[in-house]
């Protein structure tokens, strides 16, 4: 039996719209199920109260435009702060692991935040990761994202960071929002290979997901040797989810959790409010506690039309992913030779909730001695005006020379006054 922390924050006062799929009932049905099953009476579980995070926690990760308070609410601070609170309980050994059942979700929130996209404003998992690294001194963290939608925001934040391994299972981006998460998205030269995407065809279920987990994900995580593992636990791979077309069961999610053994699971998406969430969340909790989840069965079985099998595709994907992981250092060295110390690329990000685009230019410093730093120039047309920003992001293992260069860039940008906001992250 594992001692498992549990934290609920349904955010009664936050919703995109009253009938929107992302609403408080997502957690209320789970809460009812857990109480009815007597889970909270079991000695394995410890329930913790939600608590707010700080503006500093948010700004340790995000460039918020035009400022942090204008793009978040109290609910966002509490969701992020609650994830940090539960991670701290795990970190100090009060519990072996924990499940933060919080909303609003976060994994579509990128480094820059102009508003809501994919139901997310700030990235709860990324904020927790950088709290653990910058405040608690944790060196290496693995994030395994099991939401049906590609975790594009989390990928964006750690795309240049070799000390954070990001792995995402999701329905193929050609068939689902946000349209990203392809296998060639593997990180820039300083962190090549530490971003891993495993896109699956619609109809994939327990068999394909568990095959990739056992044959690819677990060996790579073991090789990476993280000090802390976080599961971005989206439940919308379930066969009854109304926003996607995958075929994972509640017991499949239980087995997934049992194998990943995360220190912390953080709720992301999942919109089958009555048919899946209470059962999937229950299976995850039981798996975290080392209890049997075999009798967790949804009221409606897997529809016959979703019993497609894509195991052969999963095997080919596994082989290609493992080959890239094993050769990542050689591939990164070869790629670095194509650039003269700096790697620059353009990116456009669509804010689906509010219907506008952000435009970015990112320049990565390719240092021989450290992960370097990266600078972001960003602008968007929001609320009838163009808003622009510039940020330089350093990592805990960035060397003194790169830190000095990053600071000089920020000082220069502030002196020129060409942007509405200029920051170094973390400040």
Coordinates of C-alpha atoms in Angstrom, one line a residue:
X1 CA 0.0 0.0 0.0
X2 CA 1.3 3.5 -0.9
X3 CA 0.4 6.6 1.0
X4 CA -1.4 8.7 -1.6
X5 CA -2.3 12.4 -1.4
X6 CA -5.5 13.6 -2.9
X7 CA -6.5 17.2 -3.6
X8 CA -9.8 18.5 -5.1
X9 CA -10.3 22.0 -6.5
X10 CA -13.5 22.1 -8.8
X11 CA -13.3 25.9 -9.3
X12 CA -17.0 26.7 -8.9
X13 CA -16.5 30.3 -9.9
X14 CA -14.6 29.7 -13.2
X15 CA -16.0 28.5 -16.6
X16 CA -15.6 29.6 -20.2
X17 CA -19.4 29.4 -20.6
X18 CA -22.1 27.7 -18.5
X19 CA -22.6 24.8 -20.9
X20 CA -19.0 24.5 -22.0
X21 CA -17.5 21.0 -21.7
X22 CA -14.8 22.4 -19.3
X23 CA -17.0 23.0 -16.2
X24 CA -17.1 22.1 -12.5
X25 CA -19.2 19.0 -12.9
X26 CA -16.1 17.3 -14.3
X27 CA -14.9 17.0 -10.8
X28 CA -18.2 16.8 -8.8
X29 CA -19.2 13.4 -10.3
X30 CA -15.7 12.1 -9.4
X31 CA -16.0 13.4 -5.9
X32 CA -19.4 11.7 -5.5
X33 CA -18.0 8.4 -6.8
X34 CA -15.0 8.5 -4.5
X35 CA -17.2 9.3 -1.4
X36 CA -19.7 6.5 -2.4
X37 CA -16.9 4.0 -2.7
X38 CA -15.5 5.0 0.7
X39 CA -12.1 5.8 -0.8
X40 CA -11.5 8.6 1.7
X41 CA -12.0 6.2 4.6
X42 CA -9.1 4.0 3.5
X43 CA -5.9 4.5 5.4
X44 CA -3.9 4.8 2.1
X45 CA -5.4 8.2 1.2
X46 CA -4.7 11.6 2.7
X47 CA -6.8 14.5 1.5
X48 CA -5.3 18.0 1.3
X49 CA -6.9 21.4 1.0
X50 CA -6.4 23.6 -2.1
X51 CA -4.2 26.6 -1.7
X52 CA -3.3 29.5 -4.0
X53 CA 0.0 29.9 -5.8
X54 CA 1.6 33.3 -6.2
X55 CA 2.2 35.6 -9.1
X56 CA 5.9 34.8 -8.8
X57 CA 5.1 31.1 -9.4
X58 CA 3.4 32.0 -12.6
X59 CA 6.1 34.4 -13.8
X60 CA 8.8 31.8 -13.1
X61 CA 7.4 30.1 -16.3
X62 CA 5.3 32.5 -18.4
X63 CA 5.6 35.7 -20.3
X64 CA 2.1 37.1 -19.6
X65 CA 0.9 39.7 -22.0
X66 CA 0.3 42.5 -21.2
X67 CA 0.5 41.5 -17.5
X68 CA -0.2 38.5 -15.3
X69 CA -3.3 39.7 -13.5
X70 CA -5.1 40.5 -16.8
X71 CA -4.8 36.9 -18.1
X72 CA -5.7 34.9 -15.0
X73 CA -8.3 34.6 -12.3
X74 CA -8.1 33.4 -8.7
X75 CA -9.1 30.0 -9.8
X76 CA -6.0 29.7 -12.0
X77 CA -3.7 30.6 -9.1
X78 CA -5.4 28.1 -6.9
X79 CA -5.2 25.3 -9.4
X80 CA -1.5 25.9 -10.0
X81 CA -0.8 26.5 -6.3
X82 CA -2.6 23.2 -5.4
X83 CA -0.3 21.2 -7.7
X84 CA 2.7 22.8 -6.0
X85 CA 1.3 22.1 -2.6
X86 CA 0.8 18.4 -3.4
X87 CA 4.2 18.1 -5.0
X88 CA 5.7 19.5 -1.8
X89 CA 4.0 16.8 0.3
X90 CA 5.5 14.2 -2.0
X91 CA 8.9 15.9 -2.0
X92 CA 9.1 16.0 1.8
X93 CA 8.0 12.4 2.0
X94 CA 4.6 12.9 3.7
X95 CA 3.0 10.8 1.0
X96 CA 4.5 8.5 -1.7
X97 CA 2.5 10.1 -4.5
X98 CA -0.5 12.3 -5.2
X99 CA -3.3 13.2 -7.5
X100 CA -4.2 16.9 -8.0
X101 CA -7.8 16.9 -9.3
X102 CA -7.9 20.5 -10.2
X103 CA -9.3 22.8 -12.9
X104 CA -8.8 24.9 -15.0
X105 CA -6.4 22.6 -16.8
X106 CA -3.1 23.8 -18.2
X107 CA -1.2 21.8 -20.8
X108 CA -2.1 24.0 -23.8
X109 CA -0.7 27.1 -22.1
X110 CA 2.6 27.9 -23.8
X111 CA 5.6 30.1 -22.7
X112 CA 3.7 33.2 -23.7
X113 CA 0.2 33.8 -22.5
X114 CA -2.2 36.4 -24.1
X115 CA -5.3 34.7 -22.9
X116 CA -7.1 31.3 -23.0
X117 CA -6.3 28.6 -25.6
X118 CA -7.5 25.0 -25.4
X119 CA -9.3 25.8 -22.2
X120 CA -6.0 26.7 -20.6
X121 CA -4.5 30.0 -19.4
X122 CA -1.5 29.0 -17.3
X123 CA 0.4 25.7 -17.3
X124 CA -0.1 24.0 -13.9
X125 CA 2.4 21.2 -14.6
X126 CA 5.1 23.5 -15.9
X127 CA 4.7 25.9 -13.0
X128 CA 5.1 22.9 -10.6
X129 CA 8.1 21.6 -12.5
X130 CA 9.9 25.0 -12.4
X131 CA 9.0 25.5 -8.7
X132 CA 10.6 22.1 -7.9
X133 CA 13.7 23.0 -10.0
X134 CA 14.3 26.6 -9.0
X135 CA 13.0 26.5 -5.4
X136 CA 13.6 22.9 -4.3
X137 CA 16.7 22.2 -6.4
X138 CA 15.3 19.1 -8.2
X139 CA 17.6 18.5 -11.2
X140 CA 15.8 16.2 -13.7
X141 CA 12.0 15.8 -14.2
X142 CA 10.0 13.7 -16.6
X143 CA 6.5 14.7 -17.7
X144 CA 4.3 12.0 -19.3
X145 CA 1.2 13.5 -20.8
X146 CA -1.6 11.0 -21.3
X147 CA -4.3 13.5 -22.5
X148 CA -5.8 12.7 -25.9
X149 CA -4.8 16.2 -27.1
X150 CA -1.1 16.9 -27.7
X151 CA 0.4 18.8 -24.8
X152 CA 1.7 21.5 -27.0
X153 CA 2.0 24.1 -24.3
X154 CA 4.2 22.0 -22.1
X155 CA 6.2 21.0 -25.1
X156 CA 6.7 24.6 -26.0
X157 CA 7.9 25.5 -22.5
X158 CA 10.5 22.8 -22.2
X159 CA 11.5 22.3 -25.9
X160 CA 15.0 23.7 -25.3
X161 CA 15.7 22.2 -21.9
X162 CA 17.6 18.9 -21.8
X163 CA 16.8 18.4 -18.0
X164 CA 13.1 18.0 -18.6
X165 CA 11.9 14.9 -20.5
X166 CA 8.5 15.5 -22.1
X167 CA 6.6 12.5 -23.6
X168 CA 3.1 12.8 -25.0
X169 CA 0.6 10.1 -26.0
X170 CA -2.2 11.6 -28.0
X171 CA -4.6 11.2 -30.9
X172 CA -2.9 12.0 -34.2
X173 CA -2.7 15.8 -34.7
X174 CA -4.1 15.5 -38.2
X175 CA -7.4 14.5 -36.7
X176 CA -7.7 16.6 -33.5
X177 CA -6.8 19.9 -31.8
X178 CA -4.2 21.4 -31.5
X179 CA -2.9 19.8 -34.8
X180 CA 0.6 19.3 -33.5
X181 CA 2.6 16.5 -31.7
X182 CA 4.3 14.8 -34.7
X183 CA 7.3 12.5 -34.2
X184 CA 9.7 15.0 -35.8
X185 CA 9.0 17.5 -33.1
X186 CA 11.9 16.4 -31.0
X187 CA 13.5 19.5 -29.5
X188 CA 16.1 22.0 -30.6
X189 CA 19.8 21.1 -30.8
X190 CA 20.5 21.8 -27.1
X191 CA 17.8 19.4 -26.0
X192 CA 17.3 17.1 -29.0
X193 CA 15.5 13.9 -28.2
X194 CA 14.0 15.0 -24.8
X195 CA 10.7 15.8 -26.5
X196 CA 9.0 12.7 -27.6
X197 CA 5.6 12.5 -29.3
X198 CA 3.6 9.3 -29.8
X199 CA 0.7 10.2 -32.0
X200 CA -1.9 7.4 -32.4
X201 CA -4.6 6.8 -35.0
X202 CA -8.2 7.3 -33.8
X203 CA -9.6 4.1 -32.3
X204 CA -6.4 3.1 -30.6
X205 CA -7.0 1.7 -27.1
X206 CA -5.4 0.0 -24.1
X207 CA -3.4 -2.5 -26.2
X208 CA -1.6 0.2 -28.3
X209 CA -1.1 2.7 -25.4
X210 CA 0.2 0.0 -23.0
X211 CA 2.5 -1.5 -25.7
X212 CA 4.1 2.0 -26.3
X213 CA 4.4 2.6 -22.6
X214 CA 6.2 -0.7 -21.9
X215 CA 8.3 -0.9 -25.0
X216 CA 9.3 2.8 -25.4
X217 CA 8.3 5.1 -22.6
X218 CA 9.5 3.1 -19.6
X219 CA 12.9 2.2 -21.0
X220 CA 13.5 5.9 -22.0
X221 CA 12.4 7.2 -18.6
X222 CA 14.7 4.7 -16.9
X223 CA 17.6 5.8 -19.1
X224 CA 16.9 9.5 -18.4
X225 CA 16.9 8.8 -14.7
X226 CA 14.5 11.6 -13.5
X227 CA 14.4 12.7 -9.9
X228 CA 10.6 13.4 -10.1
X229 CA 7.9 12.1 -12.5
X230 CA 4.7 13.9 -13.3
X231 CA 1.8 12.5 -15.2
X232 CA -0.3 15.2 -17.1
X233 CA -3.4 13.0 -16.6
X234 CA -6.0 13.8 -19.3
X235 CA -8.9 11.4 -19.3
X236 CA -10.2 12.1 -22.8
X237 CA -8.5 9.0 -24.3
X238 CA -11.5 7.2 -22.9
X239 CA -13.8 5.6 -25.4
X240 CA -16.9 7.7 -24.2
X241 CA -15.2 11.1 -24.4
X242 CA -17.3 13.4 -26.6
X243 CA -14.4 15.5 -28.0
X244 CA -12.1 12.7 -29.2
X245 CA -12.1 9.2 -30.8
X246 CA -9.8 6.9 -28.8
X247 CA -10.7 3.7 -27.0
X248 CA -8.9 3.5 -23.7
X249 CA -10.8 2.1 -20.7
X250 CA -10.8 3.0 -17.0
X251 CA -8.8 -0.1 -16.2
X252 CA -6.4 0.8 -19.0
X253 CA -5.8 4.1 -17.3
X254 CA -5.3 2.2 -14.1
X255 CA -2.6 0.0 -15.6
X256 CA -1.0 3.1 -17.3
X257 CA -0.7 4.7 -13.8
X258 CA 0.5 1.5 -12.2
X259 CA 3.4 1.3 -14.8
X260 CA 4.3 5.0 -14.9
X261 CA 4.4 5.2 -11.1
X262 CA 4.2 9.1 -11.1
X263 CA 5.2 11.0 -8.0
X264 CA 2.4 13.4 -9.0
X265 CA -0.6 13.1 -11.3
X266 CA -2.3 16.4 -12.4
X267 CA -5.7 16.4 -14.1
X268 CA -5.8 17.9 -17.6
X269 CA -8.8 17.2 -19.9
X270 CA -11.6 14.6 -20.0
X271 CA -15.2 15.5 -20.8
X272 CA -17.2 12.4 -20.4
X273 CA -18.4 13.7 -17.2
X274 CA -20.7 10.8 -16.0
X275 CA -19.6 8.0 -18.3
X276 CA -15.8 8.1 -17.8
X277 CA -14.3 10.6 -15.4
X278 CA -15.6 9.1 -12.1
X279 CA -14.3 5.6 -13.1
X280 CA -11.0 6.7 -14.7
X281 CA -10.1 8.9 -11.8
X282 CA -11.0 6.2 -9.3
X283 CA -8.8 3.7 -11.2
X284 CA -5.9 6.1 -11.2
X285 CA -6.3 6.8 -7.4
X286 CA -6.4 3.0 -6.7
X287 CA -3.4 2.4 -8.9
X288 CA -1.4 5.2 -7.1
X289 CA -2.2 3.7 -3.8
X290 CA -1.2 0.2 -5.0
X291 CA -4.7 -1.1 -4.6
X292 CA -6.6 -3.2 -7.2
X293 CA -8.5 -1.4 -9.8
X294 CA -9.7 -4.5 -11.7
X295 CA -13.4 -4.1 -10.5
X296 CA -13.6 -0.5 -11.8
X297 CA -15.9 -0.9 -14.8
X298 CA -17.8 1.8 -16.6
X299 CA -21.6 1.5 -16.9
X300 CA -21.5 1.4 -20.7
X301 CA -19.0 -1.0 -22.4
X302 CA -16.6 -0.2 -25.3
X303 CA -18.6 0.3 -28.5
X304 CA -17.9 -2.3 -31.1
X305 CA -17.1 0.4 -33.7
X306 CA -14.1 1.6 -31.6
X307 CA -12.5 -1.8 -31.4
X308 CA -10.1 -1.0 -34.1
X309 CA -6.6 -2.2 -33.6
X310 CA -3.4 -0.3 -34.6
X311 CA -0.8 -2.5 -32.9
X312 CA 1.3 -2.8 -36.0
X313 CA 1.4 1.0 -36.3
X314 CA 2.4 1.2 -32.6
X315 CA 5.3 -1.3 -33.2
X316 CA 6.7 0.8 -36.0
X317 CA 6.3 4.0 -34.0
X318 CA 8.1 2.3 -31.1
X319 CA 11.1 1.2 -33.2
X320 CA 11.5 4.6 -34.8
X321 CA 11.2 6.4 -31.4
X322 CA 13.8 4.1 -29.7
X323 CA 16.2 4.5 -32.6
X324 CA 16.0 8.3 -32.3
X325 CA 16.5 8.2 -28.6
X326 CA 19.6 6.0 -28.8
X327 CA 21.1 8.2 -31.5
X328 CA 20.0 11.6 -30.1
X329 CA 23.4 12.9 -29.1
X330 CA 24.9 12.2 -32.6
X331 CA 21.8 13.7 -34.3
X332 CA 22.1 16.8 -32.1
X333 CA 25.8 17.2 -32.8
X334 CA 25.2 16.9 -36.5
X335 CA 22.3 19.5 -36.3
X336 CA 24.4 22.0 -34.3
X337 CA 27.0 22.1 -37.1
X338 CA 24.4 23.7 -39.4
X339 CA 24.3 26.8 -37.2
X340 CA 26.8 29.3 -36.0
X341 CA 26.0 29.3 -32.3
X342 CA 22.4 30.5 -32.6
X343 CA 19.3 28.7 -33.9
X344 CA 16.3 30.8 -34.9
X345 CA 12.8 29.8 -36.0
X346 CA 9.4 31.3 -36.4
X347 CA 6.1 30.1 -34.9
X348 CA 2.5 31.1 -35.0
X349 CA 0.1 30.1 -32.2
X350 CA -3.7 30.1 -32.5
X351 CA -5.8 31.1 -29.5
X352 CA -8.9 29.1 -30.4
X353 CA -11.0 30.3 -27.4
X354 CA -10.5 34.0 -28.3
X355 CA -9.8 33.7 -32.0
X356 CA -6.5 35.5 -32.6
X357 CA -2.9 34.5 -33.5
X358 CA 0.3 35.1 -31.7
X359 CA 3.5 35.5 -33.9
X360 CA 6.9 34.6 -32.5
X361 CA 10.5 34.5 -33.3
X362 CA 12.7 32.3 -31.1
X363 CA 16.5 32.4 -31.0
X364 CA 18.3 29.6 -29.1
X365 CA 21.9 30.1 -27.9
X366 CA 23.8 26.9 -28.7
X367 CA 26.4 26.9 -25.9
X368 CA 29.2 24.2 -25.8
X369 CA 29.1 24.1 -22.0
X370 CA 25.4 24.3 -21.0
X371 CA 21.8 24.3 -22.3
X372 CA 22.2 28.0 -23.2
X373 CA 19.3 30.3 -23.1
X374 CA 16.6 31.3 -25.6
X375 CA 15.0 34.6 -26.5
X376 CA 11.4 35.2 -27.6
X377 CA 10.1 38.1 -29.6
X378 CA 6.3 38.0 -29.7
X379 CA 3.4 40.1 -30.8
X380 CA -0.4 39.6 -31.2
X381 CA -3.4 41.8 -32.1
X382 CA -5.5 41.7 -29.0
X383 CA -8.3 44.0 -27.9
X384 CA -8.0 46.2 -30.9
X385 CA -4.2 46.9 -30.6
X386 CA -0.9 45.2 -31.2
X387 CA 0.8 44.0 -28.0
X388 CA 4.5 43.0 -28.2
X389 CA 6.9 41.4 -25.8
X390 CA 10.5 40.2 -25.4
X391 CA 11.7 37.6 -23.0
X392 CA 15.0 35.7 -22.4
X393 CA 14.6 32.4 -20.7
X394 CA 17.4 30.8 -18.7
X395 CA 17.5 27.3 -17.2
X396 CA 18.8 26.2 -13.8
X397 CA 21.9 24.7 -15.5
X398 CA 22.6 27.7 -17.7
X399 CA 26.3 28.7 -17.3
X400 CA 27.5 32.1 -15.9
X401 CA 28.6 33.4 -19.4
X402 CA 25.2 32.6 -20.9
X403 CA 23.4 34.2 -18.0
X404 CA 25.4 37.3 -18.4
X405 CA 24.7 37.4 -22.1
X406 CA 21.0 36.9 -21.5
X407 CA 20.9 39.8 -19.0
X408 CA 22.7 42.0 -21.5
X409 CA 20.0 41.3 -24.1
X410 CA 17.3 42.2 -21.7
X411 CA 19.0 45.4 -20.6
X412 CA 19.5 46.4 -24.3
X413 CA 15.8 45.7 -25.1
X414 CA 14.6 47.7 -22.1
X415 CA 16.8 50.6 -23.2
X416 CA 15.5 50.6 -26.7
X417 CA 11.9 50.6 -25.5
X418 CA 10.7 48.7 -28.6
X419 CA 8.4 46.3 -26.7
X420 CA 5.4 46.7 -24.4
X421 CA 7.0 44.2 -22.0
X422 CA 10.6 43.0 -21.5
X423 CA 11.5 40.3 -18.9
X424 CA 14.1 37.7 -18.1
X425 CA 12.6 34.4 -17.0
X426 CA 12.9 33.7 -14.1
X427 CA 13.3 37.3 -13.0

